[in-house]
Amino acid sequence: MVKAVELLSLHSDDEESDSEIEDNYESIVCNVRFENIISIKCAAHTLQLAVKDFLDNLNTNVVNKSRNCVKYLRTPAYRHSIKSSQTLKPILDVPTRWSSTYNMLKRLLHLKEFCCENLPLSEQLQRHEWAELEKIMQALQPVNTLTLKLQKSNLLFGDFYKNWLELIFTLKDFNTEMTRQLLDHIEKRQTKLLECDTMYAALFLDPRFKRVLSNEKINSAKNHLKKMVLQLVNVEEHLESIMIVKLNT
């Protein structure tokens, strides 16, 4: 559909009114076979869901306890003490956004010394809980790095695939209980993202990754590309017919 809009803009005259452009666009849309327009899962959202699964299924309450600790640090008395010590202030997360939880936990680790020296024992994390928190952050750090990369507007399919594989390999190299749990949730979620004709076609056209495709996936990629070409030809032919009618009226 993006390509269809580009084709329309090429054929549109500078003096053509917005209503005429809209009429042409609607005419094209009506003649496009939408069953051939295939979408792909959002990678960032897929990653978000995998991390949420990971955090929801942890065999520890350390994230919730860390959140309560941060809330305690944000009370007026401790907020003033933190400001006086010229250290970074605590961040409270939005639980539905895992990246904010990552930033909250990262900042809390930065405030570990302050917490141990100033908070009452009932509000502190225990030594083993700080250790658990560090392991969680070790697992989430490469995921956060990938999330930032996925936010780039000019990210190509091949580059996305490369970055995704780097995340998988990094987590496998860590080989801790936490990273294995996270990896399990990611691999459960990634099937719908990576195992589709659109991805096969993109990898088939990328010299770096064409070799990773099986013969079956290569055939799927070729068929998908043929369908895309036919769809674009259909759009362009319809555009040309519109322009011919317009010139003759």
PDB file of C-alpha atoms in Angstrom:
ATOM      1  CA  MET A   1       0.000   0.000   0.000  1.00  0.00           C
ATOM      2  CA  VAL A   2       2.906   2.364   0.658  1.00  0.00           C
ATOM      3  CA  LYS A   3       4.154   1.685  -2.845  1.00  0.00           C
ATOM      4  CA  ALA A   4       0.667   2.389  -4.203  1.00  0.00           C
ATOM      5  CA  VAL A   5       0.670   5.801  -2.544  1.00  0.00           C
ATOM      6  CA  GLU A   6       4.118   6.514  -4.013  1.00  0.00           C
ATOM      7  CA  LEU A   7       2.865   5.596  -7.471  1.00  0.00           C
ATOM      8  CA  LEU A   8      -0.099   7.887  -7.021  1.00  0.00           C
ATOM      9  CA  SER A   9       2.140  10.782  -6.041  1.00  0.00           C
ATOM     10  CA  LEU A  10       4.237  10.277  -9.173  1.00  0.00           C
ATOM     11  CA  HIS A  11       1.155  10.557 -11.352  1.00  0.00           C
ATOM     12  CA  SER A  12      -0.422  13.430  -9.420  1.00  0.00           C
ATOM     13  CA  ASP A  13      -0.107  16.888 -10.909  1.00  0.00           C
ATOM     14  CA  ASP A  14       1.047  19.743  -8.665  1.00  0.00           C
ATOM     15  CA  GLU A  15      -2.170  21.614  -9.448  1.00  0.00           C
ATOM     16  CA  GLU A  16      -4.409  18.621  -8.732  1.00  0.00           C
ATOM     17  CA  SER A  17      -6.794  19.315  -5.878  1.00  0.00           C
ATOM     18  CA  ASP A  18      -6.829  17.299  -2.669  1.00  0.00           C
ATOM     19  CA  SER A  19     -10.304  15.983  -3.498  1.00  0.00           C
ATOM     20  CA  GLU A  20      -9.117  14.653  -6.868  1.00  0.00           C
ATOM     21  CA  ILE A  21      -6.152  12.928  -5.234  1.00  0.00           C
ATOM     22  CA  GLU A  22      -8.466  11.420  -2.635  1.00  0.00           C
ATOM     23  CA  ASP A  23     -10.873  10.184  -5.321  1.00  0.00           C
ATOM     24  CA  ASN A  24      -7.993   8.570  -7.226  1.00  0.00           C
ATOM     25  CA  TYR A  25      -6.655   6.965  -4.067  1.00  0.00           C
ATOM     26  CA  GLU A  26     -10.072   5.565  -3.143  1.00  0.00           C
ATOM     27  CA  SER A  27     -10.456   4.176  -6.655  1.00  0.00           C
ATOM     28  CA  ILE A  28      -7.108   2.409  -6.366  1.00  0.00           C
ATOM     29  CA  VAL A  29      -7.970   1.000  -2.947  1.00  0.00           C
ATOM     30  CA  CYS A  30     -11.237  -0.418  -4.286  1.00  0.00           C
ATOM     31  CA  ASN A  31      -9.374  -2.271  -7.021  1.00  0.00           C
ATOM     32  CA  VAL A  32      -6.531  -3.657  -4.925  1.00  0.00           C
ATOM     33  CA  ARG A  33      -6.886  -7.269  -3.806  1.00  0.00           C
ATOM     34  CA  PHE A  34      -6.390  -6.895  -0.077  1.00  0.00           C
ATOM     35  CA  GLU A  35      -5.927 -10.616   0.455  1.00  0.00           C
ATOM     36  CA  ASN A  36      -2.496 -10.162  -1.143  1.00  0.00           C
ATOM     37  CA  ILE A  37      -1.457  -7.406   1.255  1.00  0.00           C
ATOM     38  CA  ILE A  38       0.240  -9.235   4.107  1.00  0.00           C
ATOM     39  CA  SER A  39       1.185  -7.541   7.348  1.00  0.00           C
ATOM     40  CA  ILE A  40       3.932  -8.563   9.743  1.00  0.00           C
ATOM     41  CA  LYS A  41       3.984  -8.577  13.515  1.00  0.00           C
ATOM     42  CA  CYS A  42       5.536  -5.571  15.252  1.00  0.00           C
ATOM     43  CA  ALA A  43       8.965  -6.680  16.514  1.00  0.00           C
ATOM     44  CA  ALA A  44       9.034  -4.197  19.396  1.00  0.00           C
ATOM     45  CA  HIS A  45       5.595  -5.324  20.585  1.00  0.00           C
ATOM     46  CA  THR A  46       6.585  -8.988  20.257  1.00  0.00           C
ATOM     47  CA  LEU A  47       9.634  -8.302  22.413  1.00  0.00           C
ATOM     48  CA  GLN A  48       7.502  -6.376  24.902  1.00  0.00           C
ATOM     49  CA  LEU A  49       5.148  -9.345  25.283  1.00  0.00           C
ATOM     50  CA  ALA A  50       8.052 -11.768  25.752  1.00  0.00           C
ATOM     51  CA  VAL A  51       9.579  -9.621  28.500  1.00  0.00           C
ATOM     52  CA  LYS A  52       6.179  -9.255  30.168  1.00  0.00           C
ATOM     53  CA  ASP A  53       5.848 -13.053  30.153  1.00  0.00           C
ATOM     54  CA  PHE A  54       9.317 -13.281  31.693  1.00  0.00           C
ATOM     55  CA  LEU A  55       8.632 -10.745  34.453  1.00  0.00           C
ATOM     56  CA  ASP A  56       5.193 -12.199  35.230  1.00  0.00           C
ATOM     57  CA  ASN A  57       6.610 -15.704  35.647  1.00  0.00           C
ATOM     58  CA  LEU A  58       9.677 -14.967  37.762  1.00  0.00           C
ATOM     59  CA  ASN A  59      10.059 -17.210  40.789  1.00  0.00           C
ATOM     60  CA  THR A  60      10.779 -14.160  42.926  1.00  0.00           C
ATOM     61  CA  ASN A  61       8.956 -11.091  44.172  1.00  0.00           C
ATOM     62  CA  VAL A  62      12.023  -8.891  43.858  1.00  0.00           C
ATOM     63  CA  VAL A  63      10.565  -6.656  41.115  1.00  0.00           C
ATOM     64  CA  ASN A  64       7.488  -5.785  43.181  1.00  0.00           C
ATOM     65  CA  LYS A  65       9.631  -5.294  46.268  1.00  0.00           C
ATOM     66  CA  SER A  66      11.956  -3.042  44.256  1.00  0.00           C
ATOM     67  CA  ARG A  67       8.943  -1.005  43.129  1.00  0.00           C
ATOM     68  CA  ASN A  68       7.848  -0.553  46.751  1.00  0.00           C
ATOM     69  CA  CYS A  69      11.379   0.456  47.657  1.00  0.00           C
ATOM     70  CA  VAL A  70      11.348   3.110  44.934  1.00  0.00           C
ATOM     71  CA  LYS A  71       8.007   4.442  46.178  1.00  0.00           C
ATOM     72  CA  TYR A  72       9.549   4.756  49.639  1.00  0.00           C
ATOM     73  CA  LEU A  73      12.562   6.592  48.224  1.00  0.00           C
ATOM     74  CA  ARG A  74      10.246   9.055  46.483  1.00  0.00           C
ATOM     75  CA  THR A  75       8.625  10.211  49.724  1.00  0.00           C
ATOM     76  CA  PRO A  76       9.494  13.838  50.635  1.00  0.00           C
ATOM     77  CA  ALA A  77      12.020  12.998  53.360  1.00  0.00           C
ATOM     78  CA  TYR A  78      14.129  10.653  51.234  1.00  0.00           C
ATOM     79  CA  ARG A  79      13.695  12.691  48.093  1.00  0.00           C
ATOM     80  CA  HIS A  80      15.319  15.617  49.903  1.00  0.00           C
ATOM     81  CA  SER A  81      18.159  13.409  51.181  1.00  0.00           C
ATOM     82  CA  ILE A  82      18.812  12.047  47.686  1.00  0.00           C
ATOM     83  CA  LYS A  83      18.854  15.555  46.256  1.00  0.00           C
ATOM     84  CA  SER A  84      21.284  16.668  48.972  1.00  0.00           C
ATOM     85  CA  SER A  85      23.595  13.749  48.202  1.00  0.00           C
ATOM     86  CA  GLN A  86      23.642  14.875  44.540  1.00  0.00           C
ATOM     87  CA  THR A  87      22.824  11.409  43.297  1.00  0.00           C
ATOM     88  CA  LEU A  88      20.285  10.432  40.642  1.00  0.00           C
ATOM     89  CA  LYS A  89      16.671  10.417  41.798  1.00  0.00           C
ATOM     90  CA  PRO A  90      14.631   7.193  41.784  1.00  0.00           C
ATOM     91  CA  ILE A  91      12.319   6.437  38.845  1.00  0.00           C
ATOM     92  CA  LEU A  92       8.899   4.832  39.280  1.00  0.00           C
ATOM     93  CA  ASP A  93       7.866   2.629  36.405  1.00  0.00           C
ATOM     94  CA  VAL A  94       4.667   2.203  34.420  1.00  0.00           C
ATOM     95  CA  PRO A  95       4.176  -1.585  34.759  1.00  0.00           C
ATOM     96  CA  THR A  96       2.609  -1.916  31.293  1.00  0.00           C
ATOM     97  CA  ARG A  97       5.819  -0.571  29.734  1.00  0.00           C
ATOM     98  CA  TRP A  98       8.674  -2.941  30.453  1.00  0.00           C
ATOM     99  CA  SER A  99      11.318  -0.425  29.385  1.00  0.00           C
ATOM    100  CA  SER A 100      10.230   1.868  32.209  1.00  0.00           C
ATOM    101  CA  THR A 101      10.547  -1.081  34.608  1.00  0.00           C
ATOM    102  CA  TYR A 102      14.057  -1.665  33.267  1.00  0.00           C
ATOM    103  CA  ASN A 103      14.953   1.997  33.872  1.00  0.00           C
ATOM    104  CA  MET A 104      13.457   1.870  37.373  1.00  0.00           C
ATOM    105  CA  LEU A 105      15.492  -1.200  38.343  1.00  0.00           C
ATOM    106  CA  LYS A 106      18.652   0.188  36.782  1.00  0.00           C
ATOM    107  CA  ARG A 107      18.304   3.409  38.765  1.00  0.00           C
ATOM    108  CA  LEU A 108      17.562   1.483  41.958  1.00  0.00           C
ATOM    109  CA  LEU A 109      20.810  -0.451  41.549  1.00  0.00           C
ATOM    110  CA  HIS A 110      22.556   2.900  41.194  1.00  0.00           C
ATOM    111  CA  LEU A 111      20.975   3.878  44.541  1.00  0.00           C
ATOM    112  CA  LYS A 112      21.917   0.616  46.262  1.00  0.00           C
ATOM    113  CA  GLU A 113      24.484   2.209  48.585  1.00  0.00           C
ATOM    114  CA  PHE A 114      22.071   4.987  49.557  1.00  0.00           C
ATOM    115  CA  CYS A 115      19.349   2.417  50.284  1.00  0.00           C
ATOM    116  CA  CYS A 116      21.602   0.271  52.451  1.00  0.00           C
ATOM    117  CA  GLU A 117      22.775   3.288  54.446  1.00  0.00           C
ATOM    118  CA  ASN A 118      19.500   5.158  54.882  1.00  0.00           C
ATOM    119  CA  LEU A 119      16.403   2.980  54.522  1.00  0.00           C
ATOM    120  CA  PRO A 120      14.961   1.022  57.462  1.00  0.00           C
ATOM    121  CA  LEU A 121      15.639  -2.692  57.208  1.00  0.00           C
ATOM    122  CA  SER A 122      11.958  -3.415  56.613  1.00  0.00           C
ATOM    123  CA  GLU A 123      12.059  -1.367  53.381  1.00  0.00           C
ATOM    124  CA  GLN A 124      15.424  -2.553  52.074  1.00  0.00           C
ATOM    125  CA  LEU A 125      16.171  -5.342  49.665  1.00  0.00           C
ATOM    126  CA  GLN A 126      18.055  -8.188  51.282  1.00  0.00           C
ATOM    127  CA  ARG A 127      21.496  -9.166  50.032  1.00  0.00           C
ATOM    128  CA  HIS A 128      20.165 -12.122  48.030  1.00  0.00           C
ATOM    129  CA  GLU A 129      17.462  -9.872  46.535  1.00  0.00           C
ATOM    130  CA  TRP A 130      20.041  -7.369  45.292  1.00  0.00           C
ATOM    131  CA  ALA A 131      21.848 -10.328  43.713  1.00  0.00           C
ATOM    132  CA  GLU A 132      18.618 -11.494  42.052  1.00  0.00           C
ATOM    133  CA  LEU A 133      17.969  -7.979  40.793  1.00  0.00           C
ATOM    134  CA  GLU A 134      21.423  -7.839  39.214  1.00  0.00           C
ATOM    135  CA  LYS A 135      20.766 -11.148  37.435  1.00  0.00           C
ATOM    136  CA  ILE A 136      17.443  -9.858  36.105  1.00  0.00           C
ATOM    137  CA  MET A 137      19.139  -6.715  34.835  1.00  0.00           C
ATOM    138  CA  GLN A 138      21.871  -8.756  33.164  1.00  0.00           C
ATOM    139  CA  ALA A 139      19.154 -10.593  31.237  1.00  0.00           C
ATOM    140  CA  LEU A 140      17.200  -7.450  30.343  1.00  0.00           C
ATOM    141  CA  GLN A 141      20.134  -5.257  29.296  1.00  0.00           C
ATOM    142  CA  PRO A 142      20.586  -6.742  25.783  1.00  0.00           C
ATOM    143  CA  VAL A 143      16.796  -6.694  25.310  1.00  0.00           C
ATOM    144  CA  ASN A 144      16.757  -2.997  26.135  1.00  0.00           C
ATOM    145  CA  THR A 145      19.564  -2.440  23.620  1.00  0.00           C
ATOM    146  CA  LEU A 146      17.549  -4.186  20.900  1.00  0.00           C
ATOM    147  CA  THR A 147      14.415  -2.226  21.811  1.00  0.00           C
ATOM    148  CA  LEU A 148      16.276   1.044  21.202  1.00  0.00           C
ATOM    149  CA  LYS A 149      17.527  -0.240  17.835  1.00  0.00           C
ATOM    150  CA  LEU A 150      14.005  -1.236  16.806  1.00  0.00           C
ATOM    151  CA  GLN A 151      12.861   2.350  17.281  1.00  0.00           C
ATOM    152  CA  LYS A 152      14.917   3.537  14.311  1.00  0.00           C
ATOM    153  CA  SER A 153      12.710   4.597  11.405  1.00  0.00           C
ATOM    154  CA  ASN A 154      15.097   3.379   8.696  1.00  0.00           C
ATOM    155  CA  LEU A 155      15.629  -0.143  10.042  1.00  0.00           C
ATOM    156  CA  LEU A 156      15.714  -2.714   7.239  1.00  0.00           C
ATOM    157  CA  PHE A 157      14.416  -6.284   7.557  1.00  0.00           C
ATOM    158  CA  GLY A 158      17.918  -7.703   7.238  1.00  0.00           C
ATOM    159  CA  ASP A 159      19.289  -5.388   9.925  1.00  0.00           C
ATOM    160  CA  PHE A 160      16.383  -6.264  12.207  1.00  0.00           C
ATOM    161  CA  TYR A 161      17.063  -9.979  11.689  1.00  0.00           C
ATOM    162  CA  LYS A 162      20.768  -9.480  12.451  1.00  0.00           C
ATOM    163  CA  ASN A 163      19.985  -7.555  15.646  1.00  0.00           C
ATOM    164  CA  TRP A 164      17.442 -10.161  16.723  1.00  0.00           C
ATOM    165  CA  LEU A 165      19.943 -13.002  16.238  1.00  0.00           C
ATOM    166  CA  GLU A 166      22.543 -11.047  18.221  1.00  0.00           C
ATOM    167  CA  LEU A 167      20.087 -10.870  21.128  1.00  0.00           C
ATOM    168  CA  ILE A 168      19.435 -14.619  20.983  1.00  0.00           C
ATOM    169  CA  PHE A 169      23.157 -15.448  20.873  1.00  0.00           C
ATOM    170  CA  THR A 170      23.954 -13.009  23.695  1.00  0.00           C
ATOM    171  CA  LEU A 171      21.355 -14.562  25.987  1.00  0.00           C
ATOM    172  CA  LYS A 172      22.610 -18.047  25.128  1.00  0.00           C
ATOM    173  CA  ASP A 173      26.185 -17.001  25.922  1.00  0.00           C
ATOM    174  CA  PHE A 174      25.152 -15.712  29.375  1.00  0.00           C
ATOM    175  CA  ASN A 175      23.575 -19.120  30.072  1.00  0.00           C
ATOM    176  CA  THR A 176      22.155 -18.205  33.486  1.00  0.00           C
ATOM    177  CA  GLU A 177      18.825 -19.315  34.904  1.00  0.00           C
ATOM    178  CA  MET A 178      17.382 -15.849  34.260  1.00  0.00           C
ATOM    179  CA  THR A 179      18.598 -15.589  30.673  1.00  0.00           C
ATOM    180  CA  ARG A 180      17.389 -19.118  29.896  1.00  0.00           C
ATOM    181  CA  GLN A 181      13.920 -18.226  31.183  1.00  0.00           C
ATOM    182  CA  LEU A 182      13.859 -15.009  29.152  1.00  0.00           C
ATOM    183  CA  LEU A 183      15.122 -16.786  26.048  1.00  0.00           C
ATOM    184  CA  ASP A 184      12.389 -19.388  26.383  1.00  0.00           C
ATOM    185  CA  HIS A 185       9.693 -16.695  26.381  1.00  0.00           C
ATOM    186  CA  ILE A 186      11.286 -14.886  23.418  1.00  0.00           C
ATOM    187  CA  GLU A 187      11.525 -18.056  21.340  1.00  0.00           C
ATOM    188  CA  LYS A 188       7.864 -18.844  22.034  1.00  0.00           C
ATOM    189  CA  ARG A 189       6.866 -15.396  20.781  1.00  0.00           C
ATOM    190  CA  GLN A 190       9.217 -15.061  17.820  1.00  0.00           C
ATOM    191  CA  THR A 191       7.690 -17.776  15.614  1.00  0.00           C
ATOM    192  CA  LYS A 192       4.916 -15.567  14.229  1.00  0.00           C
ATOM    193  CA  LEU A 193       7.448 -12.780  13.727  1.00  0.00           C
ATOM    194  CA  LEU A 194      10.170 -14.700  11.893  1.00  0.00           C
ATOM    195  CA  GLU A 195       8.300 -17.599  10.286  1.00  0.00           C
ATOM    196  CA  CYS A 196       6.317 -15.779   7.591  1.00  0.00           C
ATOM    197  CA  ASP A 197       6.583 -15.262   3.830  1.00  0.00           C
ATOM    198  CA  THR A 198       7.310 -11.542   4.187  1.00  0.00           C
ATOM    199  CA  MET A 199      10.374 -12.267   6.306  1.00  0.00           C
ATOM    200  CA  TYR A 200      11.493 -15.063   3.982  1.00  0.00           C
ATOM    201  CA  ALA A 201      11.266 -12.674   1.012  1.00  0.00           C
ATOM    202  CA  ALA A 202      13.290 -10.002   2.805  1.00  0.00           C
ATOM    203  CA  LEU A 203      16.005 -12.483   3.795  1.00  0.00           C
ATOM    204  CA  PHE A 204      16.032 -13.975   0.286  1.00  0.00           C
ATOM    205  CA  LEU A 205      16.870 -10.514  -1.098  1.00  0.00           C
ATOM    206  CA  ASP A 206      19.581  -9.913   1.519  1.00  0.00           C
ATOM    207  CA  PRO A 207      22.925 -11.538   0.526  1.00  0.00           C
ATOM    208  CA  ARG A 208      23.895 -11.778   4.198  1.00  0.00           C
ATOM    209  CA  PHE A 209      21.038 -14.099   5.127  1.00  0.00           C
ATOM    210  CA  LYS A 210      19.843 -15.821   1.974  1.00  0.00           C
ATOM    211  CA  ARG A 211      21.884 -18.885   2.910  1.00  0.00           C
ATOM    212  CA  VAL A 212      19.929 -19.421   6.141  1.00  0.00           C
ATOM    213  CA  LEU A 213      16.751 -20.209   4.198  1.00  0.00           C
ATOM    214  CA  SER A 214      15.761 -23.772   3.392  1.00  0.00           C
ATOM    215  CA  ASN A 215      14.654 -24.670  -0.136  1.00  0.00           C
ATOM    216  CA  GLU A 216      11.061 -24.640   1.040  1.00  0.00           C
ATOM    217  CA  LYS A 217      11.425 -21.131   2.476  1.00  0.00           C
ATOM    218  CA  ILE A 218      13.187 -19.934  -0.687  1.00  0.00           C
ATOM    219  CA  ASN A 219      10.230 -21.128  -2.750  1.00  0.00           C
ATOM    220  CA  SER A 220       7.848 -19.353  -0.372  1.00  0.00           C
ATOM    221  CA  ALA A 221       9.933 -16.179  -0.708  1.00  0.00           C
ATOM    222  CA  LYS A 222       9.864 -16.323  -4.504  1.00  0.00           C
ATOM    223  CA  ASN A 223       6.111 -16.871  -4.595  1.00  0.00           C
ATOM    224  CA  HIS A 224       5.590 -13.992  -2.181  1.00  0.00           C
ATOM    225  CA  LEU A 225       7.729 -11.654  -4.300  1.00  0.00           C
ATOM    226  CA  LYS A 226       5.813 -12.647  -7.436  1.00  0.00           C
ATOM    227  CA  LYS A 227       2.535 -11.796  -5.718  1.00  0.00           C
ATOM    228  CA  MET A 228       3.940  -8.424  -4.634  1.00  0.00           C
ATOM    229  CA  VAL A 229       5.072  -7.593  -8.177  1.00  0.00           C
ATOM    230  CA  LEU A 230       1.684  -8.536  -9.628  1.00  0.00           C
ATOM    231  CA  GLN A 231      -0.029  -6.398  -7.027  1.00  0.00           C
ATOM    232  CA  LEU A 232       2.130  -3.377  -7.877  1.00  0.00           C
ATOM    233  CA  VAL A 233       1.564  -3.922 -11.598  1.00  0.00           C
ATOM    234  CA  ASN A 234      -2.163  -4.039 -10.918  1.00  0.00           C
ATOM    235  CA  VAL A 235      -1.993  -0.736  -9.048  1.00  0.00           C
ATOM    236  CA  GLU A 236       0.128   0.973 -11.695  1.00  0.00           C
ATOM    237  CA  GLU A 237      -2.091  -0.229 -14.546  1.00  0.00           C
ATOM    238  CA  HIS A 238      -5.127   1.092 -12.743  1.00  0.00           C
ATOM    239  CA  LEU A 239      -3.362   4.414 -12.193  1.00  0.00           C
ATOM    240  CA  GLU A 240      -2.564   4.672 -15.867  1.00  0.00           C
ATOM    241  CA  SER A 241      -6.184   3.973 -16.798  1.00  0.00           C
ATOM    242  CA  ILE A 242      -7.304   6.729 -14.431  1.00  0.00           C
ATOM    243  CA  MET A 243      -4.863   9.192 -15.988  1.00  0.00           C
ATOM    244  CA  ILE A 244      -5.985   8.276 -19.529  1.00  0.00           C
ATOM    245  CA  VAL A 245      -9.627   8.853 -18.626  1.00  0.00           C
ATOM    246  CA  LYS A 246      -8.707  12.125 -16.972  1.00  0.00           C
ATOM    247  CA  LEU A 247      -6.780  13.361 -20.024  1.00  0.00           C
ATOM    248  CA  ASN A 248      -9.678  12.515 -22.314  1.00  0.00           C
ATOM    249  CA  THR A 249     -12.252  14.402 -20.253  1.00  0.00           C
TER     250      THR A 249
END
